[in-house]
Protein backbone atom coordinates (compact mmCIF):
# COMPACT_ATOMS: atom_id res chain seq x y z
CA UNK A 1 0.00 0.00 0.00
CA UNK A 2 1.36 3.38 -1.00
CA UNK A 3 0.69 6.27 1.33
CA UNK A 4 -1.12 9.09 -0.37
CA UNK A 5 -0.69 11.80 2.27
CA UNK A 6 2.70 13.25 3.24
CA UNK A 7 4.14 10.25 5.02
CA UNK A 8 6.21 12.01 7.57
CA UNK A 9 4.86 12.08 11.11
CA UNK A 10 7.32 12.86 13.90
CA UNK A 11 6.75 10.60 16.91
CA UNK A 12 6.84 13.51 19.32
CA UNK A 13 3.77 15.41 18.00
CA UNK A 14 0.26 14.64 19.33
CA UNK A 15 -0.64 12.98 16.03
CA UNK A 16 2.69 11.15 15.95
CA UNK A 17 2.22 9.86 19.50
CA UNK A 18 -1.18 8.49 18.54
CA UNK A 19 0.42 6.76 15.56
CA UNK A 20 3.25 5.48 17.76
CA UNK A 21 0.79 3.87 20.18
CA UNK A 22 -0.85 1.99 17.32
CA UNK A 23 2.47 1.02 15.79
CA UNK A 24 3.80 -0.18 19.14
CA UNK A 25 0.81 -2.50 19.38
CA UNK A 26 1.61 -3.85 15.94
CA UNK A 27 5.30 -4.16 16.80
CA UNK A 28 4.69 -5.92 20.11
CA UNK A 29 2.24 -8.30 18.45
CA UNK A 30 5.01 -9.27 16.02
CA UNK A 31 7.35 -10.00 18.93
CA UNK A 32 4.68 -11.98 20.76
CA UNK A 33 3.88 -14.03 17.66
CA UNK A 34 7.53 -14.93 17.08
CA UNK A 35 7.85 -16.20 20.66
CA UNK A 36 4.85 -18.51 20.26
CA UNK A 37 6.02 -19.91 16.94
CA UNK A 38 9.52 -20.78 18.08
CA UNK A 39 10.01 -23.97 20.08
CA UNK A 40 13.59 -23.27 21.22
CA UNK A 41 15.75 -20.19 21.76
CA UNK A 42 16.28 -19.84 18.00
CA UNK A 43 14.66 -21.29 14.89
CA UNK A 44 16.10 -24.52 13.56
CA UNK A 45 18.15 -24.29 10.38
CA UNK A 46 21.42 -22.71 11.42
CA UNK A 47 23.24 -20.17 9.25
CA UNK A 48 21.70 -21.52 6.03
CA UNK A 49 18.20 -21.20 7.46
CA UNK A 50 18.82 -17.66 8.65
CA UNK A 51 20.25 -16.71 5.29
CA UNK A 52 17.31 -18.20 3.39
CA UNK A 53 14.86 -16.33 5.62
CA UNK A 54 16.74 -13.10 5.04
CA UNK A 55 17.01 -13.67 1.28
CA UNK A 56 13.26 -14.22 1.08
CA UNK A 57 12.50 -10.91 2.77
CA UNK A 58 15.37 -8.64 1.80
CA UNK A 59 15.19 -9.06 -1.95
CA UNK A 60 13.60 -5.68 -2.73
CA UNK A 61 15.40 -2.33 -2.56
CA UNK A 62 16.19 -0.80 0.81
CA UNK A 63 14.94 2.53 -0.52
CA UNK A 64 12.01 1.95 -2.89
CA UNK A 65 10.84 4.82 -5.04
CA UNK A 66 7.54 5.04 -3.15
CA UNK A 67 7.21 4.43 0.56
CA UNK A 68 4.45 2.47 2.27
CA UNK A 69 2.34 2.36 5.40
CA UNK A 70 4.63 2.09 8.47
CA UNK A 71 2.66 -0.90 9.78
CA UNK A 72 3.38 -2.69 6.50
CA UNK A 73 7.09 -1.84 6.66
CA UNK A 74 7.22 -3.05 10.26
CA UNK A 75 5.42 -6.27 9.48
CA UNK A 76 7.63 -6.91 6.46
CA UNK A 77 10.90 -6.33 8.29
CA UNK A 78 10.43 -6.42 12.06
CA UNK A 79 8.29 -9.55 11.70
CA UNK A 80 11.03 -11.78 10.25
CA UNK A 81 13.57 -9.99 12.44
CA UNK A 82 11.63 -11.06 15.53
CA UNK A 83 11.08 -14.48 14.02
CA UNK A 84 14.79 -15.08 13.53
CA UNK A 85 15.94 -13.31 16.65
CA UNK A 86 17.44 -15.33 19.47
CA UNK A 87 15.03 -15.45 22.37
CA UNK A 88 17.09 -14.08 25.25
CA UNK A 89 14.29 -15.03 27.66
CA UNK A 90 14.48 -18.73 26.77
CA UNK A 91 16.05 -21.03 29.42
CA UNK A 92 18.27 -22.58 26.76
CA UNK A 93 19.68 -19.23 25.53
CA UNK A 94 22.98 -19.56 27.38
CA UNK A 95 25.61 -18.49 24.89
CA UNK A 96 26.13 -14.78 25.19
CA UNK A 97 26.09 -12.08 27.82
CA UNK A 98 22.78 -10.72 26.57
CA UNK A 99 20.43 -10.34 29.51
CA UNK A 100 16.66 -10.43 29.12
CA UNK A 101 15.89 -6.72 29.67
CA UNK A 102 13.07 -5.56 31.93
CA UNK A 103 9.90 -4.09 30.47
CA UNK A 104 10.58 -0.88 32.42
CA UNK A 105 13.96 -0.50 30.73
CA UNK A 106 12.47 -0.95 27.28
CA UNK A 107 9.71 1.58 28.03
CA UNK A 108 12.38 4.08 29.09
CA UNK A 109 14.20 3.36 25.82
CA UNK A 110 11.05 4.25 23.89
CA UNK A 111 10.89 7.58 25.73
CA UNK A 112 14.55 8.31 25.02
CA UNK A 113 14.11 7.45 21.33
CA UNK A 114 10.90 9.44 20.95
CA UNK A 115 12.41 12.57 22.45
CA UNK A 116 15.77 11.92 20.73
CA UNK A 117 17.84 13.79 23.27
CA UNK A 118 21.60 13.91 23.09
CA UNK A 119 24.27 14.67 25.64
CA UNK A 120 26.89 16.58 23.74
CA UNK A 121 25.62 20.07 24.46
CA UNK A 122 23.35 21.65 27.05
CA UNK A 123 20.85 22.54 24.35
CA UNK A 124 20.76 18.94 23.10
CA UNK A 125 19.37 17.47 26.32
CA UNK A 126 19.40 19.50 29.57
CA UNK A 127 17.74 16.92 31.83
CA UNK A 128 19.57 14.07 30.14
CA UNK A 129 22.86 15.69 31.11
CA UNK A 130 21.84 15.87 34.76
CA UNK A 131 20.63 12.27 34.65
CA UNK A 132 23.87 11.14 33.01
CA UNK A 133 26.00 12.88 35.67
CA UNK A 134 23.87 11.46 38.46
CA UNK A 135 24.16 7.89 37.16
CA UNK A 136 27.95 8.28 36.85
CA UNK A 137 28.29 9.68 40.38
CA UNK A 138 26.05 6.96 41.85
CA UNK A 139 28.03 4.22 40.15
CA UNK A 140 31.22 5.92 41.26
CA UNK A 141 29.94 5.67 44.83
CA UNK A 142 28.93 2.02 44.29
CA UNK A 143 32.48 1.23 43.23
CA UNK A 144 33.83 3.09 46.25
CA UNK A 145 35.02 6.32 44.61
CA UNK A 146 34.37 9.77 46.02
CA UNK A 147 31.34 10.84 43.95
CA UNK A 148 32.43 14.48 44.16
CA UNK A 149 35.76 13.93 42.41
CA UNK A 150 35.25 10.83 40.27
CA UNK A 151 34.25 11.04 36.66
CA UNK A 152 33.27 8.90 33.77
CA UNK A 153 30.98 8.49 30.85
CA UNK A 154 28.37 6.14 29.57
CA UNK A 155 29.64 4.27 26.54
CA UNK A 156 28.49 1.92 23.82
CA UNK A 157 29.94 -1.09 25.65
CA UNK A 158 32.75 -2.65 27.63
CA UNK A 159 35.05 -2.63 24.61
CA UNK A 160 34.69 1.13 24.22
CA UNK A 161 35.08 1.62 27.97
CA UNK A 162 38.29 -0.40 27.93
CA UNK A 163 39.58 1.62 24.97
CA UNK A 164 38.85 4.89 26.75
CA UNK A 165 40.55 3.63 29.90
CA UNK A 166 43.66 2.75 27.90
CA UNK A 167 43.74 6.26 26.44
CA UNK A 168 43.30 7.92 29.83
CA UNK A 169 45.96 5.63 31.32
CA UNK A 170 48.43 6.28 28.51
CA UNK A 171 48.12 10.05 28.72
CA UNK A 172 47.99 10.32 32.50
CA UNK A 173 50.90 7.97 33.18
CA UNK A 174 53.08 9.41 30.41
CA UNK A 175 52.14 12.92 31.54
CA UNK A 176 53.42 12.23 35.04
CA UNK A 177 56.55 10.64 33.70
CA UNK A 178 57.50 12.99 30.86
CA UNK A 179 55.50 16.13 31.71
CA UNK A 180 54.16 16.02 28.16
CA UNK A 181 50.71 15.33 26.78
CA UNK A 182 50.72 12.35 24.46
CA UNK A 183 47.20 13.06 23.18
CA UNK A 184 48.43 16.36 21.80
CA UNK A 185 52.07 15.75 20.86
CA UNK A 186 51.80 12.15 19.74
CA UNK A 187 53.79 9.20 21.01
CA UNK A 188 56.93 9.63 18.86
CA UNK A 189 57.54 13.07 20.41
CA UNK A 190 57.73 11.48 23.84
CA UNK A 191 60.48 9.08 22.83
CA UNK A 192 59.35 6.17 25.01
CA UNK A 193 57.76 2.79 24.33
CA UNK A 194 54.59 2.53 26.41
CA UNK A 195 53.53 -1.00 27.36
CA UNK A 196 50.33 -2.37 28.88
CA UNK A 197 50.51 -5.22 31.39
CA UNK A 198 47.66 -7.70 31.70
CA UNK A 199 46.95 -11.26 32.78
CA UNK A 200 46.81 -14.18 30.35
CA UNK A 201 43.38 -14.53 28.80
CA UNK A 202 42.35 -10.88 29.11
CA UNK A 203 39.38 -9.80 27.01
CA UNK A 204 40.35 -9.22 23.37
CA UNK A 205 39.17 -5.61 23.53
CA UNK A 206 42.42 -4.87 25.38
CA UNK A 207 44.48 -6.24 22.47
CA UNK A 208 42.41 -4.23 20.04
CA UNK A 209 42.71 -1.17 22.29
CA UNK A 210 46.50 -1.47 22.25
CA UNK A 211 46.37 -1.49 18.45
CA UNK A 212 44.14 1.54 18.30
CA UNK A 213 45.95 3.75 20.82
CA UNK A 214 49.13 3.52 18.83
CA UNK A 215 51.29 1.52 21.19
CA UNK A 216 50.74 -1.69 19.21
CA UNK A 217 49.51 -5.09 20.21
CA UNK A 218 53.10 -6.28 20.63
CA UNK A 219 53.37 -3.84 23.52
CA UNK A 220 51.15 -6.02 25.70
CA UNK A 221 53.14 -7.70 28.47
CA UNK A 222 51.39 -10.78 29.77
CA UNK A 223 51.49 -11.90 33.39
CA UNK A 224 51.22 -15.67 33.90
CA UNK A 225 48.20 -16.62 36.03
CA UNK A 226 47.99 -19.05 38.95
CA UNK A 227 46.21 -22.41 38.95
CA UNK A 228 42.87 -20.62 39.45
CA UNK A 229 43.51 -18.35 36.45
CA UNK A 230 44.23 -15.28 38.60
CA UNK A 231 46.98 -12.66 38.23
CA UNK A 232 48.84 -12.62 41.56
CA UNK A 233 50.61 -9.56 42.90
CA UNK A 234 54.03 -11.24 43.03
CA UNK A 235 53.79 -12.37 39.40
CA UNK A 236 52.81 -8.83 38.38
CA UNK A 237 55.69 -7.45 40.43
CA UNK A 238 58.12 -9.71 38.56
CA UNK A 239 56.86 -8.56 35.16
CA UNK A 240 56.97 -4.86 36.09
CA UNK A 241 60.41 -5.14 37.68
CA UNK A 242 61.74 -7.02 34.66
CA UNK A 243 60.75 -4.44 32.06
CA UNK A 244 63.67 -2.93 30.15
CA UNK A 245 64.55 0.72 30.83
CA UNK A 246 62.93 2.13 27.68
CA UNK A 247 59.56 0.44 28.27
CA UNK A 248 57.12 2.53 30.30
CA UNK A 249 54.20 0.60 31.76
CA UNK A 250 51.22 2.91 31.28
CA UNK A 251 48.52 0.56 32.55
CA UNK A 252 47.95 -2.68 34.37
CA UNK A 253 44.66 -4.28 33.39
CA UNK A 254 43.06 -6.42 36.06
CA UNK A 255 40.25 -8.75 35.23
CA UNK A 256 37.32 -8.27 37.59
CA UNK A 257 35.31 -11.18 36.26
CA UNK A 258 36.75 -12.91 33.21
CA UNK A 259 34.48 -13.54 30.27
CA UNK A 260 35.21 -17.26 30.30
CA UNK A 261 35.31 -18.30 33.91
CA UNK A 262 34.26 -15.23 35.85
CA UNK A 263 37.67 -15.27 37.53
CA UNK A 264 38.48 -12.11 39.50
CA UNK A 265 42.09 -11.04 39.97
CA UNK A 266 42.94 -10.16 43.61
CA UNK A 267 42.47 -6.42 43.24
CA UNK A 268 43.88 -5.30 46.61
CA UNK A 269 47.02 -7.32 46.05
CA UNK A 270 47.42 -5.90 42.54
CA UNK A 271 46.76 -2.32 43.69
CA UNK A 272 49.62 -2.66 46.21
CA UNK A 273 51.93 -3.29 43.28
CA UNK A 274 50.58 -0.67 40.86
CA UNK A 275 50.59 2.01 43.57
CA UNK A 276 54.20 1.22 44.38
CA UNK A 277 55.17 1.43 40.70
CA UNK A 278 53.04 4.49 39.94
CA UNK A 279 51.17 2.67 37.15
CA UNK A 280 47.52 3.21 36.27
CA UNK A 281 45.30 0.30 37.33
CA UNK A 282 42.24 -0.47 35.22
CA UNK A 283 39.65 -2.99 36.43
CA UNK A 284 37.67 -4.61 33.63
CA UNK A 285 34.42 -5.40 35.42
CA UNK A 286 32.29 -5.43 32.27
CA UNK A 287 30.85 -8.76 33.35
CA UNK A 288 31.99 -9.06 36.98
CA UNK A 289 30.59 -5.65 37.93
CA UNK A 290 27.32 -7.44 38.60
CA UNK A 291 28.90 -8.70 41.81
CA UNK A 292 28.73 -5.12 43.15
CA UNK A 293 24.96 -5.56 43.45
CA UNK A 294 25.22 -8.73 45.54
CA UNK A 295 26.27 -8.77 49.21
CA UNK A 296 27.18 -12.43 48.62
CA UNK A 297 29.54 -11.81 45.70
CA UNK A 298 30.72 -8.28 46.41
CA UNK A 299 33.77 -9.47 48.33
CA UNK A 300 35.17 -10.83 45.06
CA UNK A 301 35.72 -7.24 43.92
CA UNK A 302 37.36 -6.07 47.15
CA UNK A 303 39.87 -3.35 46.29
CA UNK A 304 38.12 -2.21 43.10
CA UNK A 305 38.01 1.35 44.52
CA UNK A 306 41.80 1.40 44.28
CA UNK A 307 41.63 1.06 40.49
CA UNK A 308 42.10 4.31 38.55
CA UNK A 309 39.39 3.29 36.10
CA UNK A 310 36.62 0.72 35.94
CA UNK A 311 34.55 -0.75 33.10
CA UNK A 312 30.96 -1.77 33.88
CA UNK A 313 28.27 -3.16 31.55
CA UNK A 314 24.65 -2.82 32.60
CA UNK A 315 23.61 -4.65 29.45
CA UNK A 316 25.15 -7.77 30.99
CA UNK A 317 24.27 -7.73 34.68
CA UNK A 318 21.69 -4.98 35.02
CA UNK A 319 18.81 -6.24 32.86
CA UNK A 320 18.97 -3.18 30.63
CA UNK A 321 19.02 -3.50 26.81
CA UNK A 322 22.28 -2.63 25.03
CA UNK A 323 23.87 -0.23 24.93
CA UNK A 324 24.18 0.46 28.64
CA UNK A 325 27.82 0.64 29.70
CA UNK A 326 29.90 2.82 31.97
CA UNK A 327 33.53 3.84 32.12
CA UNK A 328 34.51 5.33 35.48
CA UNK A 329 37.66 7.13 36.54
CA UNK A 330 38.64 7.87 40.12
CA UNK A 331 39.72 11.42 39.19
CA UNK A 332 37.52 13.26 36.71
CA UNK A 333 40.42 15.30 35.32
CA UNK A 334 42.10 12.17 33.94
CA UNK A 335 39.58 12.28 31.09
CA UNK A 336 41.43 15.29 29.64
CA UNK A 337 42.36 13.27 26.55
CA UNK A 338 38.75 13.50 25.42
CA UNK A 339 38.50 17.26 25.85
CA UNK A 340 38.34 19.17 22.62
CA UNK A 341 41.10 21.53 23.63
CA UNK A 342 42.68 19.79 26.56
CA UNK A 343 45.28 22.45 27.18
CA UNK A 344 42.60 25.03 27.85
CA UNK A 345 39.69 22.92 29.08
CA UNK A 346 39.83 24.58 32.48
CA UNK A 347 39.63 28.07 31.06
CA UNK A 348 35.94 28.75 31.30
CA UNK A 349 34.28 30.65 28.52
CA UNK A 350 31.12 32.67 29.09
CA UNK A 351 28.79 29.72 28.26
CA UNK A 352 30.60 27.41 30.66
CA UNK A 353 30.52 30.01 33.40
CA UNK A 354 26.79 30.39 32.86
CA UNK A 355 26.29 26.61 33.21
CA UNK A 356 25.67 25.73 29.57
CA UNK A 357 27.85 22.63 29.70
CA UNK A 358 27.56 19.53 27.54
CA UNK A 359 29.43 16.25 27.96
CA UNK A 360 31.35 16.01 24.71
CA UNK A 361 34.60 16.71 26.55
CA UNK A 362 34.42 13.33 28.27
CA UNK A 363 33.36 11.05 25.44
CA UNK A 364 34.57 9.51 22.20
CA UNK A 365 31.18 10.38 20.76
CA UNK A 366 29.63 13.67 19.87
CA UNK A 367 25.93 12.87 19.54
CA UNK A 368 25.28 10.46 22.40
CA UNK A 369 22.03 8.76 23.42
CA UNK A 370 20.70 9.08 26.93
CA UNK A 371 21.33 5.52 28.08
CA UNK A 372 21.18 6.80 31.65
CA UNK A 373 17.38 6.94 31.52
CA UNK A 374 16.80 3.21 31.04
CA UNK A 375 19.51 2.41 33.58
CA UNK A 376 17.98 4.70 36.22
CA UNK A 377 14.43 3.50 35.57
CA UNK A 378 15.53 -0.13 35.84
CA UNK A 379 17.48 0.34 39.07
CA UNK A 380 14.62 2.29 40.66
CA UNK A 381 12.18 -0.40 39.57
CA UNK A 382 14.18 -3.32 40.89
CA UNK A 383 15.69 -1.85 44.05
CA UNK A 384 18.87 -3.09 45.70
CA UNK A 385 17.34 -6.07 47.50
CA UNK A 386 15.70 -7.50 44.37
CA UNK A 387 18.76 -6.76 42.22
CA UNK A 388 20.95 -8.70 44.67
CA UNK A 389 18.49 -11.60 44.52
CA UNK A 390 18.58 -11.62 40.73
CA UNK A 391 22.40 -11.76 40.65
CA UNK A 392 22.47 -14.46 43.35
CA UNK A 393 19.83 -16.49 41.53
CA UNK A 394 22.02 -16.51 38.41
CA UNK A 395 24.99 -17.54 40.53
CA UNK A 396 22.94 -20.37 42.08
CA UNK A 397 21.86 -21.50 38.61
CA UNK A 398 25.47 -21.61 37.41
CA UNK A 399 26.57 -23.68 40.40
CA UNK A 400 23.57 -25.93 39.96
CA UNK A 401 24.41 -26.45 36.28
CA UNK A 402 28.08 -27.12 37.06
CA UNK A 403 27.12 -29.76 39.65
CA UNK A 404 24.62 -31.38 37.28
CA UNK A 405 27.14 -31.54 34.44
CA UNK A 406 29.88 -32.90 36.69
CA UNK A 407 27.65 -35.86 37.62
CA UNK A 408 28.08 -37.21 34.11
CA UNK A 409 31.04 -39.60 33.87
CA UNK A 410 32.15 -38.19 30.50
CA UNK A 411 31.91 -34.50 31.38
CA UNK A 412 34.78 -32.42 32.66
CA UNK A 413 33.96 -29.21 34.58
CA UNK A 414 37.26 -27.37 35.16
CA UNK A 415 36.16 -25.02 37.97
CA UNK A 416 33.25 -24.26 40.25
CA UNK A 417 31.82 -21.02 38.78
CA UNK A 418 32.86 -17.97 40.84
CA UNK A 419 30.29 -15.89 38.95
CA UNK A 420 27.53 -17.11 36.65
CA UNK A 421 29.43 -18.56 33.69
CA UNK A 422 30.66 -22.13 33.59
CA UNK A 423 32.82 -24.17 31.29
CA UNK A 424 32.67 -27.87 30.54
CA UNK A 425 33.63 -30.33 27.89
CA UNK A 426 32.34 -33.74 26.90
CA UNK A 427 35.03 -36.40 26.62
CA UNK A 428 33.81 -38.86 24.00
CA UNK A 429 34.31 -42.58 24.56
CA UNK A 430 34.46 -43.05 20.80
CA UNK A 431 37.38 -42.31 18.51
CA UNK A 432 36.66 -38.62 17.97
CA UNK A 433 39.02 -35.83 18.89
CA UNK A 434 37.44 -34.10 21.94
CA UNK A 435 38.01 -30.61 20.51
CA UNK A 436 36.31 -31.44 17.23
CA UNK A 437 33.58 -33.34 19.08
CA UNK A 438 32.66 -30.41 21.36
CA UNK A 439 32.78 -27.94 18.48
CA UNK A 440 30.44 -30.14 16.45
CA UNK A 441 28.15 -30.74 19.43
CA UNK A 442 27.70 -27.00 19.89
CA UNK A 443 26.96 -26.41 16.22
CA UNK A 444 24.49 -29.29 16.18
CA UNK A 445 22.37 -28.03 19.12
CA UNK A 446 22.33 -24.55 17.64
CA UNK A 447 21.44 -25.78 14.18
CA UNK A 448 18.53 -27.73 15.60
CA UNK A 449 17.46 -24.67 17.60
CA UNK A 450 17.60 -26.68 20.84
CA UNK A 451 20.01 -24.46 22.76
CA UNK A 452 22.48 -21.63 22.29
CA UNK A 453 25.82 -22.21 23.95
CA UNK A 454 29.23 -20.61 23.60
CA UNK A 455 32.70 -22.06 23.19
CA UNK A 456 36.13 -20.99 24.23
CA UNK A 457 39.68 -22.26 24.28
CA UNK A 458 41.44 -23.07 27.52
CA UNK A 459 44.41 -25.07 28.81
CA UNK A 460 46.52 -24.79 25.69
CA UNK A 461 43.82 -24.37 23.07
CA UNK A 462 41.40 -27.10 24.13
CA UNK A 463 37.78 -26.48 23.18
CA UNK A 464 35.44 -25.93 26.11
CA UNK A 465 31.75 -25.20 25.95
CA UNK A 466 30.36 -22.34 27.98
CA UNK A 467 27.01 -21.63 29.58
CA UNK A 468 26.23 -18.14 30.87
CA UNK A 469 23.42 -17.64 33.36
CA UNK A 470 21.93 -14.17 33.08
CA UNK A 471 18.25 -15.04 33.20
CA UNK A 472 17.02 -15.15 36.82
CA UNK A 473 13.62 -16.29 35.58
CA UNK A 474 15.04 -19.68 34.63
CA UNK A 475 14.38 -22.47 37.14
CA UNK A 476 16.83 -25.22 38.17
CA UNK A 477 14.41 -27.74 36.61
CA UNK A 478 14.65 -25.92 33.28
CA UNK A 479 18.45 -25.95 33.52
CA UNK A 480 18.27 -29.70 34.19
CA UNK A 481 16.14 -30.18 31.09
CA UNK A 482 18.54 -28.19 28.91
CA UNK A 483 21.53 -30.17 30.23
CA UNK A 484 19.74 -33.51 29.85
CA UNK A 485 18.91 -32.65 26.25
CA UNK A 486 22.48 -31.57 25.53
CA UNK A 487 24.02 -34.66 27.08
CA UNK A 488 21.56 -36.95 25.31
CA UNK A 489 22.67 -35.47 22.00
CA UNK A 490 26.33 -35.80 23.01
CA UNK A 491 25.83 -39.48 23.89
CA UNK A 492 24.03 -40.08 20.62
CA UNK A 493 26.83 -38.48 18.58
CA UNK A 494 29.43 -40.37 20.59
CA UNK A 495 27.70 -43.74 20.15
CA UNK A 496 27.19 -43.12 16.46
CA UNK A 497 30.87 -42.27 15.95
CA UNK A 498 31.90 -45.38 17.92
CA UNK A 499 29.61 -47.50 15.70
CA UNK A 500 31.18 -46.09 12.55
CA UNK A 501 34.65 -47.15 13.59
C1 LIG B 1 31.80 -8.44 27.56
C2 LIG B 1 33.12 -8.03 28.01
C3 LIG B 1 33.79 -6.95 27.40
C4 LIG B 1 33.22 -6.26 26.18
O1 LIG B 1 32.02 -5.61 26.47
P1 LIG B 1 31.02 -5.19 25.29
O2 LIG B 1 29.94 -4.47 26.02
O3 LIG B 1 30.56 -6.45 24.65
O4 LIG B 1 31.78 -4.32 24.36
C5 LIG B 1 35.00 -6.56 27.92
N1 LIG B 1 35.54 -7.20 28.98
C6 LIG B 1 34.94 -8.25 29.57
C7 LIG B 1 35.61 -8.91 30.75
C8 LIG B 1 33.71 -8.70 29.11
O5 LIG B 1 33.12 -9.76 29.68
Coordinates of C-alpha atoms in Angstrom, one line a residue, residues 10-22 114:
X10 CA 7.3 12.9 13.9
X11 CA 6.7 10.6 16.9
X12 CA 6.8 13.5 19.3
X13 CA 3.8 15.4 18.0
X14 CA 0.3 14.6 19.3
X15 CA -0.6 13.0 16.0
X16 CA 2.7 11.2 15.9
X17 CA 2.2 9.9 19.5
X18 CA -1.2 8.5 18.5
X19 CA 0.4 6.8 15.6
X20 CA 3.2 5.5 17.8
X21 CA 0.8 3.9 20.2
X22 CA -0.8 2.0 17.3
X114 CA 10.9 9.4 21.0

